PDB file of C-alpha atoms and ligand atoms in Angstrom:
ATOM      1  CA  UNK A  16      -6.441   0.022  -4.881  1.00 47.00           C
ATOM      2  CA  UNK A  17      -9.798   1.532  -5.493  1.00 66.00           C
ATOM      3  CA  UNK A  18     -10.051   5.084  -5.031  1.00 85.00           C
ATOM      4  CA  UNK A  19     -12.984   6.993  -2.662  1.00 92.00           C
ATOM      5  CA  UNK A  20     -15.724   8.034  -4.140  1.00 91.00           C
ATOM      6  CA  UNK A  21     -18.238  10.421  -4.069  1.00 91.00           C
ATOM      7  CA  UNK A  22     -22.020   8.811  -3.587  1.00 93.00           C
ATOM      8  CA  UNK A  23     -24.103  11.598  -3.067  1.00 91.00           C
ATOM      9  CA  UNK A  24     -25.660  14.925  -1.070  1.00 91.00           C
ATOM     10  CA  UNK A  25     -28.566  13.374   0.804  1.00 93.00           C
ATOM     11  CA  UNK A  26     -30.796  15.487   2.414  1.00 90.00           C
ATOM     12  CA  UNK A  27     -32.050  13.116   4.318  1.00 93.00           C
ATOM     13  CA  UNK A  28     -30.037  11.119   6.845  1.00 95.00           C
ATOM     14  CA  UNK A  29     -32.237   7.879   6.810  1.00 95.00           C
ATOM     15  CA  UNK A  30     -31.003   7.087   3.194  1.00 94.00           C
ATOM     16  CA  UNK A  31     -30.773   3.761   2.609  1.00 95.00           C
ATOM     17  CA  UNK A  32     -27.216   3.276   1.065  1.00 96.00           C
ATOM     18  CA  UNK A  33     -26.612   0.416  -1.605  1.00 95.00           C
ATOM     19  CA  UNK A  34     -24.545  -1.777  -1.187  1.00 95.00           C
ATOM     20  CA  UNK A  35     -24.670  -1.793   3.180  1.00 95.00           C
ATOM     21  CA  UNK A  36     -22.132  -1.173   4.333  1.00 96.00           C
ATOM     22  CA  UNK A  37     -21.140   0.283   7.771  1.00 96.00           C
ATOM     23  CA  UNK A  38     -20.957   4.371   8.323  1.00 97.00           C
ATOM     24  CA  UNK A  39     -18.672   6.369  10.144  1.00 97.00           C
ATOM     25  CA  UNK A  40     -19.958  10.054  10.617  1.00 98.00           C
ATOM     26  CA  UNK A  41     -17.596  13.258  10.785  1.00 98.00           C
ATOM     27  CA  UNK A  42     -19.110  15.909  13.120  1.00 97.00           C
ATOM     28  CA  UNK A  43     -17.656  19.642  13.821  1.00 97.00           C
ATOM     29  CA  UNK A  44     -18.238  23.040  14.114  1.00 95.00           C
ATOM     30  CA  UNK A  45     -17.819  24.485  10.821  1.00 91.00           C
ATOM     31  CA  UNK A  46     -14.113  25.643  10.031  1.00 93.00           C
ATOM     32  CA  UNK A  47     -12.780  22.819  12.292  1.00 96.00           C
ATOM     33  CA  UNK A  48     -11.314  21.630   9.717  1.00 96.00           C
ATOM     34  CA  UNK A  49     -13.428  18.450   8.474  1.00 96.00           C
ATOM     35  CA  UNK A  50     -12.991  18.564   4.698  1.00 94.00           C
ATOM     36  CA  UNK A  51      -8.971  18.902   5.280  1.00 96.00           C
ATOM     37  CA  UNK A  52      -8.818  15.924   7.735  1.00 97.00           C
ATOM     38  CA  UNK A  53     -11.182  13.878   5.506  1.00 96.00           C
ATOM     39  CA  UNK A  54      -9.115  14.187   2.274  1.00 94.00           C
ATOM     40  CA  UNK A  55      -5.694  13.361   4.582  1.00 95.00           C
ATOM     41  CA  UNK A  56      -7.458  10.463   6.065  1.00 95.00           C
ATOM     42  CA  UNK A  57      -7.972   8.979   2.126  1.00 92.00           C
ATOM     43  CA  UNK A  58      -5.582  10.258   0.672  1.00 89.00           C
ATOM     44  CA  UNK A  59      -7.239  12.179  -1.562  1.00 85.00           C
ATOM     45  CA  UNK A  60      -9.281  15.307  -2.316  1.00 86.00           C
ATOM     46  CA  UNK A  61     -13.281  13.906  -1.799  1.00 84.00           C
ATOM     47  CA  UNK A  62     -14.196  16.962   0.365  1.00 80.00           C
ATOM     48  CA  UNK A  63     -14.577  20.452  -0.454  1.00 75.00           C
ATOM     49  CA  UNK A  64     -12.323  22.622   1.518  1.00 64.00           C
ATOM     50  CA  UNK A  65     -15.076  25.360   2.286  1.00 57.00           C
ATOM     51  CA  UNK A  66     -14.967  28.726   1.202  1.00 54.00           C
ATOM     52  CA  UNK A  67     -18.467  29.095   2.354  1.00 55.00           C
ATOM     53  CA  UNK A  68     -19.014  28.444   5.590  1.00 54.00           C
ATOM     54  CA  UNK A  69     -22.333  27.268   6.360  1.00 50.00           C
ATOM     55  CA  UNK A  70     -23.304  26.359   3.121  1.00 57.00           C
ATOM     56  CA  UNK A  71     -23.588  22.451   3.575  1.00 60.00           C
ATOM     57  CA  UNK A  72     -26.755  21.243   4.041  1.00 78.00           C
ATOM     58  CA  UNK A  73     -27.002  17.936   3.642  1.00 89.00           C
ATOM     59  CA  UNK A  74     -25.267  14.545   4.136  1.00 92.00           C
ATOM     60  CA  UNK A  75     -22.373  13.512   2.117  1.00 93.00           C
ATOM     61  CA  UNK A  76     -21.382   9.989   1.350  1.00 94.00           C
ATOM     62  CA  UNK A  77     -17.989   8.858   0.170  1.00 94.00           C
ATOM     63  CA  UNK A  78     -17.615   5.389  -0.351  1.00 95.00           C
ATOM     64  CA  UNK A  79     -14.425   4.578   1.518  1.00 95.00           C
ATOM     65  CA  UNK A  80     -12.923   0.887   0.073  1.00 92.00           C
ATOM     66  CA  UNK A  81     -10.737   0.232   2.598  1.00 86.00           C
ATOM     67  CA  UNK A  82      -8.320   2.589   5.077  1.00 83.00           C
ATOM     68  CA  UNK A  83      -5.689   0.281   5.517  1.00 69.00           C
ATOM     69  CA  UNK A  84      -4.072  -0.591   2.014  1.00 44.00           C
ATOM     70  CA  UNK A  85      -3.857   2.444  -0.530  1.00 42.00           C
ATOM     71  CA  UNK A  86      -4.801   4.567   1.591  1.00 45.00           C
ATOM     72  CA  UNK A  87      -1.551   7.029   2.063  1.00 45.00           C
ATOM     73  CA  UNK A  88      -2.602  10.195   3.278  1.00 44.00           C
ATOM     74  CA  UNK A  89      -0.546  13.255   2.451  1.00 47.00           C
ATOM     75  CA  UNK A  90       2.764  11.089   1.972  1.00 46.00           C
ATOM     76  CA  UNK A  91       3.921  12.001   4.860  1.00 48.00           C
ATOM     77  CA  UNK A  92       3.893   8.130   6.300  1.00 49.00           C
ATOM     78  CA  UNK A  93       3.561   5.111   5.144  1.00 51.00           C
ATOM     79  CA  UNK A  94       0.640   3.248   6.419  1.00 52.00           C
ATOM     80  CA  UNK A  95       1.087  -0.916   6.530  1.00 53.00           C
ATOM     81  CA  UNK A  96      -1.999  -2.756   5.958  1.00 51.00           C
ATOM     82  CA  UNK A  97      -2.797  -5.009   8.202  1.00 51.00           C
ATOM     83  CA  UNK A  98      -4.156  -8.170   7.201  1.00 51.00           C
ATOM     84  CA  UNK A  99      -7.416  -7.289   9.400  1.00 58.00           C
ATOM     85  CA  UNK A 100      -7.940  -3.777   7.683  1.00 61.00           C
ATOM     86  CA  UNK A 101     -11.484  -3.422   7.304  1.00 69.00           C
ATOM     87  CA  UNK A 102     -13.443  -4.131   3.907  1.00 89.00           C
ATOM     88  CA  UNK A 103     -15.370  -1.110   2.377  1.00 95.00           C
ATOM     89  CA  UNK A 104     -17.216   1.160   4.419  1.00 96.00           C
ATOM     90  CA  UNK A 105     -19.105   4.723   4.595  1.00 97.00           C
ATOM     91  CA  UNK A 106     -18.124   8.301   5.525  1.00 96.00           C
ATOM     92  CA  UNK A 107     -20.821  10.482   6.374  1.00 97.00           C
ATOM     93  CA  UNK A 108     -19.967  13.940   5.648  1.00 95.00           C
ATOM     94  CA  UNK A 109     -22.484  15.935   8.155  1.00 95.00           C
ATOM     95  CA  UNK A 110     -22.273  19.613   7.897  1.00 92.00           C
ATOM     96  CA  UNK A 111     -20.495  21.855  10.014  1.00 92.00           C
ATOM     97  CA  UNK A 112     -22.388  23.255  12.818  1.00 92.00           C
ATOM     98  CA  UNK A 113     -22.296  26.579  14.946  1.00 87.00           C
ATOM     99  CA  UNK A 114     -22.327  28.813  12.037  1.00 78.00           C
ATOM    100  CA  UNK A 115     -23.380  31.889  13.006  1.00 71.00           C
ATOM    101  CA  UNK A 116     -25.815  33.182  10.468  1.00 74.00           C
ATOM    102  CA  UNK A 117     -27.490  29.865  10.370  1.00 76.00           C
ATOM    103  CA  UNK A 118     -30.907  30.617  10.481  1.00 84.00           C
ATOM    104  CA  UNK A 119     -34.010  28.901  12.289  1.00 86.00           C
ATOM    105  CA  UNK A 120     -34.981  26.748   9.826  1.00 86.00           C
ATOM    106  CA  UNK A 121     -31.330  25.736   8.984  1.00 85.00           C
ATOM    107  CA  UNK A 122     -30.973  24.710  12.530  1.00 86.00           C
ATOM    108  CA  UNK A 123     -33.603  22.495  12.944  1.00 89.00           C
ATOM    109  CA  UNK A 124     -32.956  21.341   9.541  1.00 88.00           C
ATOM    110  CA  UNK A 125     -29.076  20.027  10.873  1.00 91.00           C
ATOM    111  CA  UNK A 126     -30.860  18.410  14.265  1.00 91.00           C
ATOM    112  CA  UNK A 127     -32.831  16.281  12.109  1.00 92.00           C
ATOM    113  CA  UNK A 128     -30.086  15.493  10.055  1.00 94.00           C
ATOM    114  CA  UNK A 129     -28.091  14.608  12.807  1.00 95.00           C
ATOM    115  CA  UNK A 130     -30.865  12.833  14.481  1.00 95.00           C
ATOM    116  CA  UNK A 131     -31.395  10.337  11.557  1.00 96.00           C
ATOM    117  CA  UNK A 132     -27.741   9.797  11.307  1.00 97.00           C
ATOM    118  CA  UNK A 133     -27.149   8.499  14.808  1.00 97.00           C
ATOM    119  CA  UNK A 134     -29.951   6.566  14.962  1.00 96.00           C
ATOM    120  CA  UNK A 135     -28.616   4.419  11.284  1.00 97.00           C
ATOM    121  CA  UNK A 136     -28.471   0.915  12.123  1.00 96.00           C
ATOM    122  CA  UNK A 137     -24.822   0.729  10.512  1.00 96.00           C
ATOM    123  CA  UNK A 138     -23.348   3.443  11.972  1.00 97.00           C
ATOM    124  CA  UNK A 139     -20.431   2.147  14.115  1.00 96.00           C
ATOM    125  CA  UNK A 140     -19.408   5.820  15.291  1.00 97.00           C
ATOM    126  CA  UNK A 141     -18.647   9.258  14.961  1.00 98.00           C
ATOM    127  CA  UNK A 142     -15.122  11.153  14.398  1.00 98.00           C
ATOM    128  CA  UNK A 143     -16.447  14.211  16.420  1.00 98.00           C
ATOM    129  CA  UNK A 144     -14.107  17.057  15.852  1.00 98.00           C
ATOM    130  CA  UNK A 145     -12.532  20.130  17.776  1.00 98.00           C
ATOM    131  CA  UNK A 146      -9.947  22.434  16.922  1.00 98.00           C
ATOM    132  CA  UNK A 147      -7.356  22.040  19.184  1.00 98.00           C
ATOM    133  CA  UNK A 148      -6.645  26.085  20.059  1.00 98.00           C
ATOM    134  CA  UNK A 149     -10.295  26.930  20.988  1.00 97.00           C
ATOM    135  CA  UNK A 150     -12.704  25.731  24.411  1.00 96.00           C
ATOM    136  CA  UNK A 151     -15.236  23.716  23.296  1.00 97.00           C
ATOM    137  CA  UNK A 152     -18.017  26.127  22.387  1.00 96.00           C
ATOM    138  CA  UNK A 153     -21.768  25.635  23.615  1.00 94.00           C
ATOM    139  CA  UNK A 154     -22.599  23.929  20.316  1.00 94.00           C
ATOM    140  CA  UNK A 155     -19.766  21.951  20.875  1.00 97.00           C
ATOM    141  CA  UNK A 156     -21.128  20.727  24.108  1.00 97.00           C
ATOM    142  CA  UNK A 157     -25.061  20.826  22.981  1.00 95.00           C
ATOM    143  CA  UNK A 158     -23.058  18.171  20.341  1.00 96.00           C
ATOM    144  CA  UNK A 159     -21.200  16.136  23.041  1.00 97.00           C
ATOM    145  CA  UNK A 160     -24.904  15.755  25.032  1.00 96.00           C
ATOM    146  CA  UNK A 161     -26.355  14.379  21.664  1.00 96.00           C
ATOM    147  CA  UNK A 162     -23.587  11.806  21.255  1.00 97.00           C
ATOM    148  CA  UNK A 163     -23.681  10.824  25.094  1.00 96.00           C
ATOM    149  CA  UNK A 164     -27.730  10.903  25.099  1.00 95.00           C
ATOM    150  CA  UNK A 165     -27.318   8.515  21.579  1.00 93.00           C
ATOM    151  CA  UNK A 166     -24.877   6.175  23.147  1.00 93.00           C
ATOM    152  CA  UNK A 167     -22.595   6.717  20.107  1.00 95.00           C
ATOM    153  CA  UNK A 168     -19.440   5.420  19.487  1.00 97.00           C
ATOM    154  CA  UNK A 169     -17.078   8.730  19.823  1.00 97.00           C
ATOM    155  CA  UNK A 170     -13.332   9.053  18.580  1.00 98.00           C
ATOM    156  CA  UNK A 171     -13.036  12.843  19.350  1.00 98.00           C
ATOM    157  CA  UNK A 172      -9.943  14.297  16.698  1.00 98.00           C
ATOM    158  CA  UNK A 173      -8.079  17.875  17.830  1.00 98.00           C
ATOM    159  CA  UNK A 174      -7.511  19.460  14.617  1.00 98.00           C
ATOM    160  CA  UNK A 175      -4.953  21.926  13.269  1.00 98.00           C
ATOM    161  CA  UNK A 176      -2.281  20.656  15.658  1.00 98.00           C
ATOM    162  CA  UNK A 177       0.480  22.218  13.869  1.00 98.00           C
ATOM    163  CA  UNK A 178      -0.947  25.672  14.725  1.00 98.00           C
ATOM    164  CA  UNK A 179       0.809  24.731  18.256  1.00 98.00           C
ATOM    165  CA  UNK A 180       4.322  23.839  19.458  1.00 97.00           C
ATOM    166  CA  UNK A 181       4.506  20.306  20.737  1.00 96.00           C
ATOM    167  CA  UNK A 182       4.381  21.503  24.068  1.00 97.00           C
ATOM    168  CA  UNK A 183       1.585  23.706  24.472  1.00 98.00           C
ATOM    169  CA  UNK A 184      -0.106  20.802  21.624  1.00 97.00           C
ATOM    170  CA  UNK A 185       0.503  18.227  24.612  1.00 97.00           C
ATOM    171  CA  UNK A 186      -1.119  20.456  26.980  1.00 98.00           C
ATOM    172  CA  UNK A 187      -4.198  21.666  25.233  1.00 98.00           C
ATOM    173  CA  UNK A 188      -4.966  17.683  24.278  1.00 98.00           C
ATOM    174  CA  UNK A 189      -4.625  17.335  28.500  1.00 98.00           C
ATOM    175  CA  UNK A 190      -6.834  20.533  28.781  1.00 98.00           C
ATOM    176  CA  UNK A 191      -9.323  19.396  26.626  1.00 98.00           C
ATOM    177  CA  UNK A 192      -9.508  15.581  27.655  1.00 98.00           C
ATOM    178  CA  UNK A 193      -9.746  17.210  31.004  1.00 97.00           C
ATOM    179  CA  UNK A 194     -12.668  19.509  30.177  1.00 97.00           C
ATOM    180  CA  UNK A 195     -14.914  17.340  28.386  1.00 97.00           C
ATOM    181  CA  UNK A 196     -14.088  13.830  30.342  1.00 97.00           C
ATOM    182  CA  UNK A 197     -12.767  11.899  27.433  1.00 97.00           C
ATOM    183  CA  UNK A 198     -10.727   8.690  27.356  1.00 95.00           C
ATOM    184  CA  UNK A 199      -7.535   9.228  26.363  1.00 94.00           C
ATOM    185  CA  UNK A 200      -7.583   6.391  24.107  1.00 94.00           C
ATOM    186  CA  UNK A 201     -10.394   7.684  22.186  1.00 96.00           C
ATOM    187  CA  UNK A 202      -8.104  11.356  21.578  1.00 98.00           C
ATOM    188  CA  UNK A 203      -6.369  11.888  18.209  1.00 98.00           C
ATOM    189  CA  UNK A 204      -4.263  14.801  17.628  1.00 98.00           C
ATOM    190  CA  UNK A 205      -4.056  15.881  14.183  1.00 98.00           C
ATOM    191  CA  UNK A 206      -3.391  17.895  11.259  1.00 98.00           C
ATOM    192  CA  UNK A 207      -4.113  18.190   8.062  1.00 97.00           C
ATOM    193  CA  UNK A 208      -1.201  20.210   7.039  1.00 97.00           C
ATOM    194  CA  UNK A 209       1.910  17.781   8.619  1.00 98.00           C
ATOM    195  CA  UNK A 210       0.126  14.617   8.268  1.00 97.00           C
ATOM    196  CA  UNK A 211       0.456  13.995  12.355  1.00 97.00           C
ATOM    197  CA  UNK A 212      -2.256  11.810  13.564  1.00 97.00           C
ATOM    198  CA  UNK A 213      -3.923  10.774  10.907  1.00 97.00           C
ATOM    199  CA  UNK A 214      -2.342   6.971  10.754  1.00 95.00           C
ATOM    200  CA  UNK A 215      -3.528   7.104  14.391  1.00 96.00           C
ATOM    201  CA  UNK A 216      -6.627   8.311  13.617  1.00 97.00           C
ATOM    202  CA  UNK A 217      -7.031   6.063  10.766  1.00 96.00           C
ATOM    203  CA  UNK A 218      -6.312   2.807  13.189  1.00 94.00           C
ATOM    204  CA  UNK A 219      -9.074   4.589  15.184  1.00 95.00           C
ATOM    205  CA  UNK A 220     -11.464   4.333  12.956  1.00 96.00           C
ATOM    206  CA  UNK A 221     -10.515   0.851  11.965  1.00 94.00           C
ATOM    207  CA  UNK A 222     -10.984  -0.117  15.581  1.00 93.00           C
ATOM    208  CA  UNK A 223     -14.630   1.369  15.741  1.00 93.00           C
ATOM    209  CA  UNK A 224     -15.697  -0.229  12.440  1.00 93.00           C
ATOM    210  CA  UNK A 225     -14.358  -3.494  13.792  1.00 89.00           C
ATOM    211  CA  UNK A 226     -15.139  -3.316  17.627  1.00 83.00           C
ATOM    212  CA  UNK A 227     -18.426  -2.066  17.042  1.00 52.00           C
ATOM    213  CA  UNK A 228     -19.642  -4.340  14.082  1.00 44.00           C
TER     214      UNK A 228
HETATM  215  P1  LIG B  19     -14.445  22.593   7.398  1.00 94.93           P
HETATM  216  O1  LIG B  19     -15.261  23.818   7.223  1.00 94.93           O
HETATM  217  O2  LIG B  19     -14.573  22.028   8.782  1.00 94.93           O
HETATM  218  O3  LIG B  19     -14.643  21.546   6.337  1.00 94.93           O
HETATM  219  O4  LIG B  19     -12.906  23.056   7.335  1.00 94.93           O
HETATM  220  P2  LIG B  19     -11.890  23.073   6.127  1.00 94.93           P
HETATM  221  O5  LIG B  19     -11.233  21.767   5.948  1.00 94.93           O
HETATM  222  O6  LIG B  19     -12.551  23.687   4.948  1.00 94.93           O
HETATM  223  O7  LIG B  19     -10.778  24.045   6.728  1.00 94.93           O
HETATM  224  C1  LIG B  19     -11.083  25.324   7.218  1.00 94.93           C
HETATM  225  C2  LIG B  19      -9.816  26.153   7.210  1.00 94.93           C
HETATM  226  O8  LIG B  19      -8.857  25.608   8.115  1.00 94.93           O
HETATM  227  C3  LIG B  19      -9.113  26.184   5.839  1.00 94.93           C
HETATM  228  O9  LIG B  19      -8.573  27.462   5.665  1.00 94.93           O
HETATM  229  C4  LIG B  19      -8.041  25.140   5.976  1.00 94.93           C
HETATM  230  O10 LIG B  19      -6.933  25.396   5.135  1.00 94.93           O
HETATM  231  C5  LIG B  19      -7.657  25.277   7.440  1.00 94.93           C
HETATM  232  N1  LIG B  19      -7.166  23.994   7.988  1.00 94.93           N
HETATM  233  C6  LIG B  19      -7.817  22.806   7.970  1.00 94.93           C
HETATM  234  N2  LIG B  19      -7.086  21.839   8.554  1.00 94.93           N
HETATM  235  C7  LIG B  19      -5.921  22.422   8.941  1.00 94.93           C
HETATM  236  C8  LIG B  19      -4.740  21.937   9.615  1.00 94.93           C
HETATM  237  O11 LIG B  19      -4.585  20.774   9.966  1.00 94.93           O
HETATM  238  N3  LIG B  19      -3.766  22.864   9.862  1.00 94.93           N
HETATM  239  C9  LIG B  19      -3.892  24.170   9.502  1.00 94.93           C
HETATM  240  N4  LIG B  19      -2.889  24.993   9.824  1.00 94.93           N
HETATM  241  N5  LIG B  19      -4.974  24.654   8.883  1.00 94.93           N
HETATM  242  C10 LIG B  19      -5.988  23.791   8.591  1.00 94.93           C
END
């Protein structure tokens, strides 16, 4: 099994990547938690886990060769691959929005990016991200009215679910599905730390690549 790997910082989110392939975008405030969930969801350690936040300003690609085979997350499970598992395919690292001391120019600068990467012909979604404790913040919704105005494929993932007992987990996933009107088949509960959710959220993303192509 090939392992992920690292393509490039892009500032721009119109790159043309070689070979095509199809993309999958991660989106979240920063701190959500996108760096941890993308190294569970390969299995290995591709994204930075930030000590900086804010400091991402571009697009990063990681070349993804397949999440079904190989592809065994923290250990904690063992995933089967299916003989559909998707071939290769694209994660697009966007950086994490909502930082605070983001200034003007940063801002626009992210819009843009964001812009160009929803409008990529081979982008067959978005894992949009949300940590499970908090209400959705206004750049989290200013985020959700982009996706809805793009018509983008959404798999919305509730990070750091260990933080919470299973109970109050089960009702902040209602809360939240509740709050921002979102299928409950497209809701993944996760976390980085345990492992939970990220087979799910791996079939997910299969399903978008494959439903969507
Ligand atoms: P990013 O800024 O969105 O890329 O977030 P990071 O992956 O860098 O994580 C931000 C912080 O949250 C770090 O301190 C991580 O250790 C922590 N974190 C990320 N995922 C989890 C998780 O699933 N559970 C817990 N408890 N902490 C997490």
């Amino acid at each position: 099994m090939l392992r992920p790997s690292y393509i490039g910082s892009f500032p721009r989110a119109d790159t043309q990547l070689d070979p095509p392939l199809p993309d999958v975008a991660f989106l979240g405030s920063s701190n959500v938690g996108k760096s941890s969930l993308l190294n569970a969801l390969v299995g290995h350690r591709i994204a930075k886990i930030s000590g900086t936040p804010g400091k991402t300003r571009a697009l990063n690609v990681f070349l993804i060769p397949g999440l079904g085979a190989g592809a065994s997350g923290l250990g904690h499970e063992t995933p089967t691959p299916g003989p559909q598992a998707p071939g290769p395919l694209y994660f697009l690292d966007l950086p994490g929005y909502g930082y605070a001391r983001a200034g003007k120019a940063q801002r626009t600068a992210f819009r843009a990016l964001v812009k160009y990467a929803l409008q990529r012909e081979r982008l067959r979604g978005v894992v949009w991200l949300l940590d499970i404790r908090h209400s959705p913040s206004s750049d989290d919704r200013v985020m959700q009215d982009v996706l809805v105005a793009g018509e983008t494929h959404v798999l919305t993932a509730l990070t750091k679910g260990d933080k919470l007992s299973v109970g109050q987990r089960r009702t902040r996933e209602r809360e939240l599905r509740e709050e921002l009107e979102l299928p409950e088949d497209q809701v993944v509960v996760t976390s980085a730390r345990t492992g939970d959710g990220i087979v799910e959220l791996r079939e997910a993303i299969e399903g978008l690549v494959r439903g969507a192509a």
